[in-house]
Amino acid sequence: MSSEGKICTQCKKPNHFKRVCRSNENVNTIDEETESFREAVDDQETIFLYAIDKGRGKDEALVPLTLNNQLSVNFKIDTGAQANVLPKNIFDKLDLKPNLQSTNQRLTSYYGAKIPVIGTCDLTCSHKQCPRGAHRFYVVDSASTPIVGYRSSIDLNLIKLVLNVNAKQTSIDEKNKNLFEGNGRLEGECNIHLKDGSIPTVYPARRVPEALKDKLQDELNRMESLKKLCIDPVDLNKCIKHPYYPTPTLEDVTAKLHGAKEFSKMDARSGYWSLVLSATASEMPTFSTIYGRYRFLRMPFGLLSAQDEFQRRMEEAFEGLEGVAIIIDDILVYGANQEEHDERLQAVMERALEKGVKFNKDKCTFSASSVCYFGHVIGADGMKPDPEKLKAIEEMPRPQSREELLTLLGMLNYLAKYIPDLFTRNKSLREILKCEPFSWSPENDHTLVELKQSIVSGISFFNYKSLNVELKVDASSHGLGANLCSDGEVVVYASRALSKTEQKYSQLEKELYAIVYGCKHFHHYLYGRRVNGITDHRPLETIVRNPIHKAPPRVQRLILQLQPYDLHLQFRPGSEISIADALSRLHLPDINEKIATEIDVYVHQISRHLP
């Protein structure tokens, strides 16, 4: 029977029958109608799902997401969907299911089909190196493919909008082509200053077996052409006067970023090789080989003064420019909007051309909402861990030796500022370091899995504002906790354990000690500004307001250490400073014995004079 001229009862289009209609194939399997849903009230908000696909084809974009650190589910990336969708049969597999909240919103497919919604819930999602966060899901009464929508796909870094960025990058490359070619050469020559009475040390060339001589020659030529030759001049470094030029920390940079929305990051090409050595300085790092002596014309890697000198010269090169931060060879440009950012970026480009700075094109990022800077992702919303660091930890295999375990713990400690309870979670792993021989148990496997799952969560810190600064502190029987807030948003937090001596302090002394610890730890943020100190220990308010001579000696010494700060102490119940309270119980073992030692010495001096 011919279908020519016939009307399909499914899609109302001509020249085919319902049984071969392709309209059903093109709609996601979630596009199911129920009569009850057609009766939805008119004032309901409608959310559209635009995903269309022919079943589960090979081109379907599926990605595994871990829900609430419990269940791994393959989600379909739907950039046309305005919501995340989770079928009820998958929701029921969660061990700890959140309560579903009723909603008046309804889901509608591309073809207008109504999708039955049971309720909504917030679930934590994670995927390898992607940032972890809570996302709203619509639980539907349908055995369909789970969908992650447009907004969550961007937030989880599953998709990236790159068209405008690529256009901006191309424009910058074309306008400043000379800055990405060749090696940098900063103005002027660099000297190496030696200590008085320094005696030069000369070592003969090391003997090389005949079979390795040609390979040595090739390697010297290769390293010279790559300009990545690094030396270890132990004796020369002992004689060099250390210039001690301060290199900014990441906290120094982030303290300036409040209000910044657009960012660019540039990598200075050649690094230390941009510094030209003077004739005298060039002779000092000379080294011998069987093929003769090699003399550096540029600043080599490995010299004691190299980093300080390079940092100073880079800051001098870009001195006076607003919205620019420099840590060694990484340059960060930021602005409150696109126009301000572009003006500052162009000023940096012009200054770089003038001063002889070159950039590594492959390591530059221009005009982005966030950039990776010194192992952290910096953006308008604050700072997060670098996904590459998270990926390295997540994919790290089980340690097979004490050295490998130390490497793992070191990587975790690098991101400790994002994980307040890391010290508690990795305690069993640290105990292994005390055992001989190295022994790894199934319980340690479980701990390692939990650590990897927690480390990828990544807490973001908001950029610091100079107004409305609060220091919230708390002390437990074995630890101190502090977190710095600006306009009610967490900027950074810290914790530490108490030494055996400090654990014997009275609770009032511990609470006061927590304030001293918080002020000293966040000195860079607090000094010279009015700070509201928040504590859940009411007697402290009276103690710090009374004349200092009326306080016990130990309390006197602690109060004296707070004098440089414009601190205004306030009492709040512990329920209102829950973060600091938790940090004091889940502390890190970064014990600074200096304050405790000073107090102990003072007490011992008094004891010696007692009758």
Coordinates of C-alpha atoms in Angstrom, one line a residue:
M1 CA 0.0 0.0 0.0
S2 CA 1.5 3.3 -1.0
S3 CA 1.8 6.2 1.5
E4 CA 1.8 8.9 -1.2
G5 CA -0.8 11.5 -0.4
K6 CA -1.6 9.9 3.1
I7 CA -1.5 12.0 6.3
C8 CA 0.4 10.7 9.3
T9 CA -1.8 10.5 12.4
Q10 CA 1.3 11.1 14.6
C11 CA 2.9 14.3 13.2
K12 CA 0.1 15.4 10.8
K13 CA 2.6 15.5 7.9
P14 CA 2.0 14.0 4.5
N15 CA 3.4 11.0 2.6
H16 CA 4.1 8.5 5.4
F17 CA 2.3 6.4 8.0
K18 CA 2.5 6.6 11.8
R19 CA 4.5 3.3 12.2
V20 CA 7.4 4.8 10.2
C21 CA 7.1 8.3 11.5
R22 CA 10.5 9.7 12.5
S23 CA 9.2 12.4 14.8
N24 CA 9.2 10.0 17.8
E25 CA 12.8 9.1 17.1
N26 CA 14.0 12.7 17.1
V27 CA 12.5 13.5 20.5
N28 CA 14.4 12.6 23.7
T29 CA 12.9 9.6 25.4
I30 CA 12.0 11.9 28.2
D31 CA 9.3 13.5 26.0
E32 CA 6.4 11.5 27.4
E33 CA 2.9 13.0 27.9
T34 CA 0.4 12.1 30.6
E35 CA -3.2 13.3 30.7
S36 CA -2.8 14.5 34.3
F37 CA 0.0 16.8 33.3
R38 CA -2.0 18.4 30.5
E39 CA -4.3 19.7 33.2
A40 CA -1.6 21.9 34.8
V41 CA -2.7 25.3 35.8
D42 CA -1.9 28.3 33.5
D43 CA 0.1 30.2 36.1
Q44 CA 2.8 27.5 36.3
E45 CA 6.3 28.5 35.1
T46 CA 7.3 26.4 32.1
I47 CA 10.9 25.2 31.6
F48 CA 11.8 24.0 28.2
L49 CA 14.0 21.0 27.2
Y50 CA 15.2 21.4 23.7
A51 CA 17.4 18.2 23.4
I52 CA 16.6 16.1 20.3
D53 CA 18.4 13.0 19.3
K54 CA 17.8 9.6 17.7
G55 CA 17.9 7.4 20.7
R56 CA 21.4 6.6 22.0
G57 CA 23.5 7.3 18.9
K58 CA 27.3 7.2 18.8
D59 CA 27.3 11.1 18.6
E60 CA 25.4 11.5 21.9
A61 CA 27.3 13.6 24.4
L62 CA 27.3 11.5 27.6
V63 CA 29.4 12.3 30.7
P64 CA 29.7 10.4 34.0
L65 CA 28.8 12.6 37.1
T66 CA 29.1 11.5 40.7
L67 CA 26.0 12.5 42.7
N68 CA 26.5 13.3 46.4
N69 CA 29.8 11.3 46.4
Q70 CA 27.6 8.1 46.2
L71 CA 26.4 7.2 42.8
S72 CA 28.0 7.6 39.3
V73 CA 25.4 8.3 36.6
N74 CA 25.9 8.9 32.9
F75 CA 24.2 12.2 32.0
K76 CA 23.4 13.5 28.6
I77 CA 24.7 17.1 28.0
D78 CA 21.8 19.1 26.7
T79 CA 22.8 22.7 25.9
G80 CA 19.3 23.5 24.9
A81 CA 17.8 22.4 28.3
Q82 CA 16.9 25.0 30.9
A83 CA 16.9 22.4 33.7
N84 CA 18.7 19.3 35.0
V85 CA 16.5 16.1 34.9
L86 CA 16.9 13.0 36.9
P87 CA 14.6 10.0 36.5
K88 CA 13.0 8.6 39.6
N89 CA 14.4 5.1 39.2
I90 CA 17.9 6.6 39.4
F91 CA 17.0 9.0 42.3
D92 CA 15.8 5.9 44.3
K93 CA 19.3 4.4 44.0
L94 CA 20.9 7.1 46.2
D95 CA 21.7 5.8 49.7
L96 CA 21.0 9.1 51.3
K97 CA 18.2 10.7 49.4
P98 CA 17.4 14.4 50.0
N99 CA 13.8 15.4 50.6
L100 CA 12.0 16.3 47.4
Q101 CA 10.4 19.7 47.3
S102 CA 7.2 20.3 45.5
T103 CA 7.2 22.8 42.6
N104 CA 4.7 24.6 40.4
Q105 CA 7.2 24.6 37.6
R106 CA 6.6 22.2 34.7
L107 CA 8.9 20.8 32.1
T108 CA 8.0 20.9 28.4
S109 CA 9.9 19.2 25.6
Y110 CA 10.9 20.7 22.2
Y111 CA 7.6 19.4 20.7
G112 CA 5.4 20.7 23.5
A113 CA 5.0 17.4 25.4
K114 CA 4.5 17.9 29.1
I115 CA 6.9 15.9 31.4
P116 CA 5.6 14.8 34.8
V117 CA 7.7 16.3 37.7
I118 CA 7.6 14.6 41.1
G119 CA 9.7 17.3 42.8
T120 CA 13.0 19.1 43.0
C121 CA 16.2 18.6 45.0
D122 CA 19.8 19.9 45.3
L123 CA 22.5 17.3 44.6
T124 CA 26.3 17.7 44.6
C125 CA 27.9 16.8 41.3
S126 CA 31.5 16.1 40.5
H127 CA 33.3 14.9 37.4
K128 CA 37.1 14.3 37.4
Q129 CA 38.8 17.7 37.3
C130 CA 35.6 19.7 37.0
P131 CA 34.7 21.9 40.0
R132 CA 32.2 20.3 42.4
G133 CA 29.0 22.1 43.4
A134 CA 25.3 21.8 44.3
H135 CA 22.9 21.8 41.4
R136 CA 19.1 21.8 41.2
F137 CA 17.5 18.6 39.7
Y138 CA 14.0 17.9 38.6
V139 CA 13.0 14.4 39.5
V140 CA 10.6 13.0 36.9
D141 CA 8.4 10.0 36.7
S142 CA 10.0 8.6 33.6
A143 CA 12.6 5.9 32.8
S144 CA 14.5 8.3 30.6
T145 CA 18.1 9.4 30.0
P146 CA 19.3 11.8 32.8
I147 CA 20.0 15.3 31.5
V148 CA 22.4 18.0 32.6
G149 CA 21.3 21.4 31.3
Y150 CA 23.1 24.4 29.8
R151 CA 23.8 26.3 33.0
S152 CA 25.1 23.3 35.0
S153 CA 27.2 22.2 31.9
I154 CA 29.0 25.5 32.0
D155 CA 29.4 25.5 35.8
L156 CA 30.9 22.0 35.7
N157 CA 33.2 22.9 32.9
L158 CA 31.6 20.3 30.7
I159 CA 31.3 22.8 27.9
K160 CA 33.1 26.1 27.2
L161 CA 32.1 29.2 25.3
V162 CA 35.1 29.9 23.2
L163 CA 34.1 31.8 20.1
N164 CA 34.4 35.3 21.5
V165 CA 37.5 34.4 23.4
N166 CA 39.2 33.0 20.3
A167 CA 38.3 36.2 18.4
K168 CA 39.7 38.3 21.2
Q169 CA 42.9 36.2 21.3
T170 CA 43.3 36.5 17.5
S171 CA 42.9 40.3 17.7
I172 CA 45.5 40.6 20.4
D173 CA 48.0 38.3 18.6
E174 CA 47.7 40.3 15.4
K175 CA 48.1 43.7 17.1
N176 CA 51.1 42.6 19.2
K177 CA 52.8 40.0 17.0
N178 CA 56.3 41.2 17.9
L179 CA 55.7 40.4 21.6
F180 CA 55.3 36.7 20.9
E181 CA 58.5 36.2 18.7
G182 CA 62.0 35.7 19.9
N183 CA 63.4 35.9 23.4
G184 CA 63.0 38.7 25.9
R185 CA 65.8 41.1 26.8
L186 CA 65.2 43.5 29.7
E187 CA 66.9 46.8 29.6
G188 CA 70.3 47.2 31.3
E189 CA 72.8 44.7 32.6
C190 CA 72.6 42.6 35.7
N191 CA 75.4 42.3 38.3
I192 CA 76.2 39.6 40.8
H193 CA 77.5 41.1 44.1
L194 CA 79.8 38.9 46.2
K195 CA 80.4 39.0 49.9
D196 CA 83.6 40.6 51.2
G197 CA 86.6 38.2 51.3
S198 CA 85.0 35.6 48.9
I199 CA 87.5 33.2 47.4
P200 CA 86.7 31.8 43.9
T201 CA 86.4 28.1 43.6
V202 CA 87.4 26.3 40.4
Y203 CA 86.5 22.6 39.6
P204 CA 88.1 20.6 36.8
A205 CA 85.9 19.0 34.2
R206 CA 84.5 15.6 35.2
R207 CA 85.8 12.6 33.4
V208 CA 83.4 11.2 30.9
P209 CA 83.5 7.6 29.5
E210 CA 84.4 7.4 25.8
A211 CA 81.0 5.9 24.9
L212 CA 79.2 9.0 26.4
K213 CA 81.3 11.8 25.0
D214 CA 79.3 12.3 21.7
K215 CA 76.1 12.1 23.7
L216 CA 77.4 14.8 26.1
Q217 CA 78.3 17.1 23.2
D218 CA 74.8 16.6 21.7
E219 CA 73.2 17.3 25.0
L220 CA 75.2 20.5 25.6
N221 CA 74.2 21.8 22.1
R222 CA 70.6 20.8 22.7
M223 CA 70.4 22.5 26.1
E224 CA 72.2 25.6 24.8
S225 CA 69.7 26.0 21.9
L226 CA 66.7 25.5 24.3
K227 CA 68.2 27.9 26.8
K228 CA 67.0 25.7 29.7
L229 CA 70.4 24.8 31.1
C230 CA 70.4 24.8 34.9
I231 CA 73.5 24.7 37.1
D232 CA 74.1 23.9 40.7
P233 CA 76.8 26.4 41.8
V234 CA 76.9 25.5 45.5
D235 CA 80.2 27.4 46.2
L236 CA 79.2 30.4 44.2
N237 CA 75.9 30.7 46.0
K238 CA 77.7 30.8 49.3
C239 CA 79.6 33.9 48.2
I240 CA 76.7 35.8 46.6
K241 CA 75.1 38.6 48.6
H242 CA 71.4 37.8 48.8
P243 CA 69.4 40.8 47.6
Y244 CA 66.3 39.8 49.5
Y245 CA 63.8 41.4 47.2
P246 CA 60.2 40.4 48.3
T247 CA 58.2 38.2 45.9
P248 CA 54.5 38.8 46.3
T249 CA 52.4 35.9 47.6
L250 CA 49.1 34.8 46.1
E251 CA 47.3 36.4 49.1
D252 CA 49.0 39.7 48.1
V253 CA 47.5 39.4 44.7
T254 CA 44.0 38.3 45.6
A255 CA 43.7 41.0 48.2
K256 CA 43.5 43.5 45.3
L257 CA 41.0 41.7 43.1
H258 CA 37.7 42.8 44.7
G259 CA 35.4 43.9 41.9
A260 CA 37.4 42.5 39.1
K261 CA 35.4 40.7 36.3
E262 CA 37.8 40.4 33.4
F263 CA 41.2 38.8 33.6
S264 CA 44.2 38.1 31.4
K265 CA 47.3 36.1 32.3
M266 CA 50.6 36.2 30.5
D267 CA 53.8 34.2 30.8
A268 CA 57.1 36.0 30.3
R269 CA 59.1 34.1 27.7
S270 CA 62.6 32.8 28.6
G271 CA 62.2 33.8 32.3
Y272 CA 65.6 34.5 33.9
W273 CA 67.2 34.4 30.4
S274 CA 65.7 37.9 29.9
L275 CA 68.4 39.3 32.2
V276 CA 71.7 40.1 30.5
L277 CA 74.7 39.6 32.7
S278 CA 77.5 42.2 32.9
A279 CA 81.0 41.2 31.7
T280 CA 82.2 40.6 35.2
A281 CA 79.1 38.8 36.4
S282 CA 79.2 36.6 33.3
E283 CA 82.5 35.0 34.3
M284 CA 81.3 33.9 37.8
P285 CA 78.9 31.0 36.8
T286 CA 81.4 29.6 34.2
F287 CA 81.6 25.8 34.3
S288 CA 84.0 23.3 32.7
T289 CA 83.4 20.4 30.4
I290 CA 85.7 18.1 28.4
Y291 CA 84.9 20.3 25.5
G292 CA 86.0 23.5 27.2
R293 CA 84.5 26.1 29.5
Y294 CA 81.0 27.6 29.0
R295 CA 80.2 31.1 30.2
F296 CA 76.7 32.4 30.7
L297 CA 75.7 35.6 28.9
R298 CA 72.2 35.6 30.5
M299 CA 71.2 35.0 34.1
P300 CA 71.2 31.2 34.6
F301 CA 68.7 29.2 36.6
G302 CA 70.2 28.1 40.0
L303 CA 71.9 31.3 41.2
L304 CA 70.9 32.5 44.6
S305 CA 70.1 36.0 43.4
A306 CA 68.2 35.0 40.2
Q307 CA 64.6 35.1 41.5
D308 CA 65.0 38.3 43.5
E309 CA 66.7 40.1 40.7
F310 CA 64.2 39.0 38.1
Q311 CA 61.2 39.9 40.3
R312 CA 62.7 43.4 40.9
R313 CA 63.4 44.0 37.2
M314 CA 59.9 42.8 36.2
E315 CA 58.2 45.1 38.7
E316 CA 60.3 48.0 37.5
A317 CA 59.4 47.3 33.9
F318 CA 55.6 47.5 34.6
E319 CA 55.8 50.1 37.4
G320 CA 52.9 52.6 37.6
L321 CA 50.4 50.5 35.7
E322 CA 47.1 49.8 37.4
G323 CA 45.4 46.4 37.5
V324 CA 48.7 44.5 37.1
A325 CA 50.1 41.9 39.4
I326 CA 53.4 40.1 38.9
I327 CA 54.7 36.9 40.6
I328 CA 58.1 36.1 39.0
D329 CA 57.2 35.4 35.3
D330 CA 53.4 35.3 35.6
I331 CA 51.6 38.6 34.9
L332 CA 48.0 39.0 35.8
V333 CA 45.9 41.9 34.3
Y334 CA 42.4 42.5 35.7
G335 CA 39.6 45.0 35.4
A336 CA 36.1 45.7 36.7
N337 CA 34.7 45.6 33.2
Q338 CA 35.7 44.8 29.6
E339 CA 36.6 48.4 28.7
E340 CA 38.8 48.9 31.8
H341 CA 40.5 45.5 31.3
D342 CA 41.3 46.1 27.7
E343 CA 42.8 49.5 28.4
R344 CA 45.0 48.0 31.1
L345 CA 46.0 45.1 28.9
Q346 CA 47.0 47.4 26.0
A347 CA 49.1 49.5 28.4
V348 CA 50.9 46.3 29.5
M349 CA 51.5 45.3 25.9
E350 CA 53.0 48.7 25.1
R351 CA 55.2 48.7 28.2
A352 CA 56.4 45.2 27.4
L353 CA 57.4 46.3 23.9
E354 CA 59.2 49.3 25.3
K355 CA 61.1 47.3 28.0
G356 CA 62.0 44.2 26.0
V357 CA 59.6 41.7 27.6
K358 CA 58.4 38.8 25.4
F359 CA 55.5 36.5 26.1
N360 CA 55.0 32.8 25.6
K361 CA 51.9 32.7 23.4
D362 CA 50.9 29.1 24.3
K363 CA 50.7 30.0 28.0
C364 CA 48.8 33.2 27.7
T365 CA 45.0 33.7 28.3
F366 CA 43.3 36.9 27.3
S367 CA 40.0 38.5 28.3
A368 CA 38.5 35.6 30.3
S369 CA 36.1 35.5 33.3
S370 CA 38.7 33.3 35.1
V371 CA 42.3 32.3 34.7
C372 CA 44.6 29.8 36.2
Y373 CA 47.2 31.6 38.2
F374 CA 49.9 30.0 40.4
G375 CA 48.0 26.8 40.9
H376 CA 44.6 28.3 41.5
V377 CA 41.7 29.5 39.4
I378 CA 41.0 33.2 40.0
G379 CA 37.8 34.7 38.8
A380 CA 35.0 37.2 39.6
D381 CA 33.6 34.9 42.3
G382 CA 36.9 34.3 44.1
M383 CA 39.5 31.6 44.1
K384 CA 39.2 27.8 43.5
P385 CA 41.8 25.0 43.2
D386 CA 43.3 24.4 39.8
P387 CA 41.5 21.5 38.1
E388 CA 44.8 20.1 36.9
K389 CA 46.0 19.8 40.5
L390 CA 42.7 18.1 41.4
K391 CA 43.0 15.7 38.5
A392 CA 46.6 14.8 39.4
I393 CA 45.4 13.9 43.0
E394 CA 42.3 12.0 41.8
E395 CA 44.3 9.9 39.3
M396 CA 47.2 9.2 41.7
P397 CA 47.5 5.5 42.3
R398 CA 47.9 3.9 45.7
P399 CA 51.3 4.7 47.3
Q400 CA 53.7 1.8 47.2
S401 CA 56.4 3.4 49.5
R402 CA 56.9 5.9 52.2
E403 CA 58.2 8.4 49.6
E404 CA 55.1 8.1 47.4
L405 CA 52.9 8.6 50.4
L406 CA 54.8 11.8 51.3
T407 CA 54.3 13.0 47.8
L408 CA 50.5 12.4 48.1
L409 CA 50.3 14.1 51.4
G410 CA 52.3 17.0 50.1
M411 CA 49.8 17.5 47.2
L412 CA 46.9 17.4 49.6
N413 CA 48.5 19.9 52.0
Y414 CA 49.0 22.2 49.0
L415 CA 45.2 22.5 48.8
A416 CA 44.6 22.3 52.6
K417 CA 43.2 25.8 52.6
Y418 CA 40.2 24.5 50.7
I419 CA 39.6 21.6 53.1
P420 CA 39.1 22.5 56.7
D421 CA 39.0 18.9 58.0
L422 CA 42.0 17.5 56.0
F423 CA 44.1 16.9 59.1
T424 CA 41.4 14.7 60.6
R425 CA 40.7 12.8 57.3
N426 CA 44.4 12.0 56.6
K427 CA 45.4 11.1 60.1
S428 CA 45.4 7.4 59.4
L429 CA 47.7 8.0 56.4
R430 CA 50.1 10.1 58.5
E431 CA 50.3 7.3 61.1
I432 CA 51.7 5.0 58.4
L433 CA 54.8 7.3 58.2
K434 CA 55.7 6.2 61.7
C435 CA 55.6 2.5 60.9
E436 CA 58.5 0.4 59.7
P437 CA 58.3 -1.3 57.3
F438 CA 55.8 0.5 55.1
S439 CA 52.4 -1.1 55.5
W440 CA 49.1 -0.3 53.6
S441 CA 45.8 -1.8 54.6
P442 CA 42.3 -1.9 53.0
E443 CA 41.2 0.7 55.5
N444 CA 43.8 3.0 54.0
D445 CA 42.3 2.4 50.6
H446 CA 39.0 3.5 51.9
T447 CA 40.5 6.7 53.4
L448 CA 42.3 7.5 50.2
V449 CA 39.1 7.1 48.1
E450 CA 37.3 9.5 50.6
L451 CA 40.1 12.0 50.4
K452 CA 40.1 12.0 46.6
Q453 CA 36.4 12.5 46.5
S454 CA 36.6 15.3 49.0
I455 CA 39.6 17.0 47.5
V456 CA 37.8 17.5 44.1
S457 CA 35.0 19.4 45.8
G458 CA 37.0 22.6 46.1
I459 CA 35.6 25.4 48.2
S460 CA 35.8 28.8 46.5
F461 CA 36.9 31.8 48.4
F462 CA 35.5 35.3 47.7
N463 CA 37.9 38.1 46.8
Y464 CA 38.8 40.3 49.7
K465 CA 37.1 43.6 50.3
S466 CA 38.7 46.2 52.6
L467 CA 35.4 47.1 54.3
N468 CA 33.3 45.2 56.9
V469 CA 36.1 42.8 57.8
E470 CA 35.3 40.2 60.4
L471 CA 37.6 37.7 62.1
K472 CA 35.7 34.8 63.5
V473 CA 37.7 32.6 65.9
D474 CA 37.1 29.6 68.2
A475 CA 39.1 27.3 70.4
S476 CA 38.5 23.7 71.3
S477 CA 40.4 21.5 73.8
H478 CA 43.0 20.6 71.1
G479 CA 42.9 23.2 68.3
L480 CA 42.3 26.7 67.1
G481 CA 40.1 27.8 64.2
A482 CA 39.8 31.2 62.4
N483 CA 38.1 32.4 59.3
L484 CA 38.2 35.8 57.7
C485 CA 35.0 37.2 56.3
S486 CA 34.3 40.3 54.2
D487 CA 30.8 41.5 53.8
G488 CA 29.6 38.2 55.2
E489 CA 31.5 36.1 52.6
V490 CA 34.4 33.8 53.5
V491 CA 37.7 35.1 52.2
V492 CA 40.0 32.4 53.7
Y493 CA 40.2 30.2 56.8
A494 CA 42.9 28.5 58.9
S495 CA 43.3 26.1 61.7
R496 CA 46.1 24.6 63.8
A497 CA 46.6 22.1 66.6
L498 CA 47.6 23.1 70.2
S499 CA 50.8 21.8 71.6
K500 CA 50.7 19.8 74.8
T501 CA 51.6 22.9 76.8
E502 CA 48.9 25.0 75.2
Q503 CA 46.3 22.3 75.8
K504 CA 46.7 23.0 79.5
Y505 CA 45.7 26.6 79.2
S506 CA 42.3 27.7 80.6
Q507 CA 39.5 28.0 78.2
L508 CA 39.6 31.8 78.4
E509 CA 43.3 31.7 77.5
K510 CA 42.7 29.4 74.6
E511 CA 39.9 31.6 73.3
L512 CA 42.2 34.7 73.5
Y513 CA 45.0 32.7 72.0
A514 CA 42.7 31.9 69.0
I515 CA 42.3 35.7 68.4
V516 CA 46.1 36.2 68.6
Y517 CA 46.5 33.3 66.1
G518 CA 43.9 34.7 63.7
C519 CA 45.4 38.2 63.7
K520 CA 48.9 37.0 63.1
H521 CA 47.9 34.4 60.5
F522 CA 45.9 37.0 58.6
H523 CA 48.2 39.9 59.3
H524 CA 48.4 40.9 55.7
Y525 CA 44.7 41.4 55.5
L526 CA 44.1 42.9 59.0
Y527 CA 46.9 45.3 59.8
G528 CA 46.0 49.0 59.4
R529 CA 42.2 48.3 59.1
R530 CA 39.3 48.2 61.6
V531 CA 38.5 44.6 62.3
N532 CA 35.5 43.1 64.1
G533 CA 36.7 40.1 66.2
I534 CA 33.9 37.6 66.7
T535 CA 34.1 35.1 69.6
D536 CA 31.6 32.8 71.4
H537 CA 33.4 33.4 74.7
R538 CA 31.6 36.3 76.4
P539 CA 34.1 36.9 79.3
L540 CA 36.7 38.0 76.7
E541 CA 34.7 41.2 76.0
T542 CA 35.2 42.3 79.6
I543 CA 38.8 41.1 79.9
V544 CA 40.1 43.1 76.9
R545 CA 38.3 46.3 78.0
N546 CA 39.7 46.3 81.5
P547 CA 43.1 47.8 82.3
I548 CA 45.7 45.4 81.2
H549 CA 47.5 45.3 84.5
K550 CA 44.5 43.6 86.1
A551 CA 44.8 40.6 83.9
P552 CA 46.9 37.5 84.7
P553 CA 50.4 37.5 83.3
R554 CA 49.8 35.1 80.5
V555 CA 46.6 37.0 79.4
Q556 CA 48.6 40.2 79.6
R557 CA 51.2 38.9 77.1
L558 CA 48.5 37.7 74.7
I559 CA 46.6 41.1 74.9
L560 CA 49.9 42.9 74.2
Q561 CA 50.3 41.0 71.0
L562 CA 46.9 42.3 69.8
Q563 CA 47.9 46.0 70.3
P564 CA 49.1 46.6 66.7
Y565 CA 45.6 45.8 65.4
D566 CA 42.5 47.9 65.4
L567 CA 40.5 45.1 66.9
H568 CA 36.9 45.4 68.2
L569 CA 35.8 42.3 70.0
Q570 CA 32.2 41.2 69.9
F571 CA 30.4 38.2 71.4
R572 CA 28.2 35.9 69.3
P573 CA 26.8 32.5 70.1
G574 CA 28.7 29.5 68.7
S575 CA 25.9 28.7 66.4
E576 CA 26.6 31.9 64.5
I577 CA 30.3 31.1 64.0
S578 CA 30.0 27.5 63.0
I579 CA 32.9 27.5 60.6
A580 CA 35.4 28.7 63.1
D581 CA 34.0 26.3 65.6
A582 CA 34.4 23.4 63.2
L583 CA 37.9 24.4 62.3
S584 CA 39.0 24.4 65.9
R585 CA 38.0 20.8 66.1
L586 CA 39.2 19.8 62.7
H587 CA 42.5 21.6 62.8
L588 CA 45.7 21.3 60.8
P589 CA 49.0 20.4 62.5
D590 CA 50.8 23.6 61.6
I591 CA 51.8 24.4 65.2
N592 CA 53.8 27.6 65.8
E593 CA 55.5 27.1 69.1
K594 CA 56.9 30.7 69.2
I595 CA 54.1 32.3 71.2
A596 CA 53.8 29.3 73.6
T597 CA 57.6 29.3 74.1
E598 CA 57.6 32.9 75.0
I599 CA 54.8 32.4 77.6
D600 CA 56.5 29.4 79.1
V601 CA 59.8 31.2 79.5
Y602 CA 57.9 34.0 81.3
V603 CA 56.2 31.5 83.6
H604 CA 59.5 29.7 84.3
Q605 CA 61.2 33.0 85.2
I606 CA 58.5 33.7 87.8
S607 CA 58.7 30.2 89.1
R608 CA 62.5 30.5 89.8
H609 CA 61.8 33.5 92.0
L610 CA 59.1 31.9 94.1
P611 CA 60.0 31.1 97.7

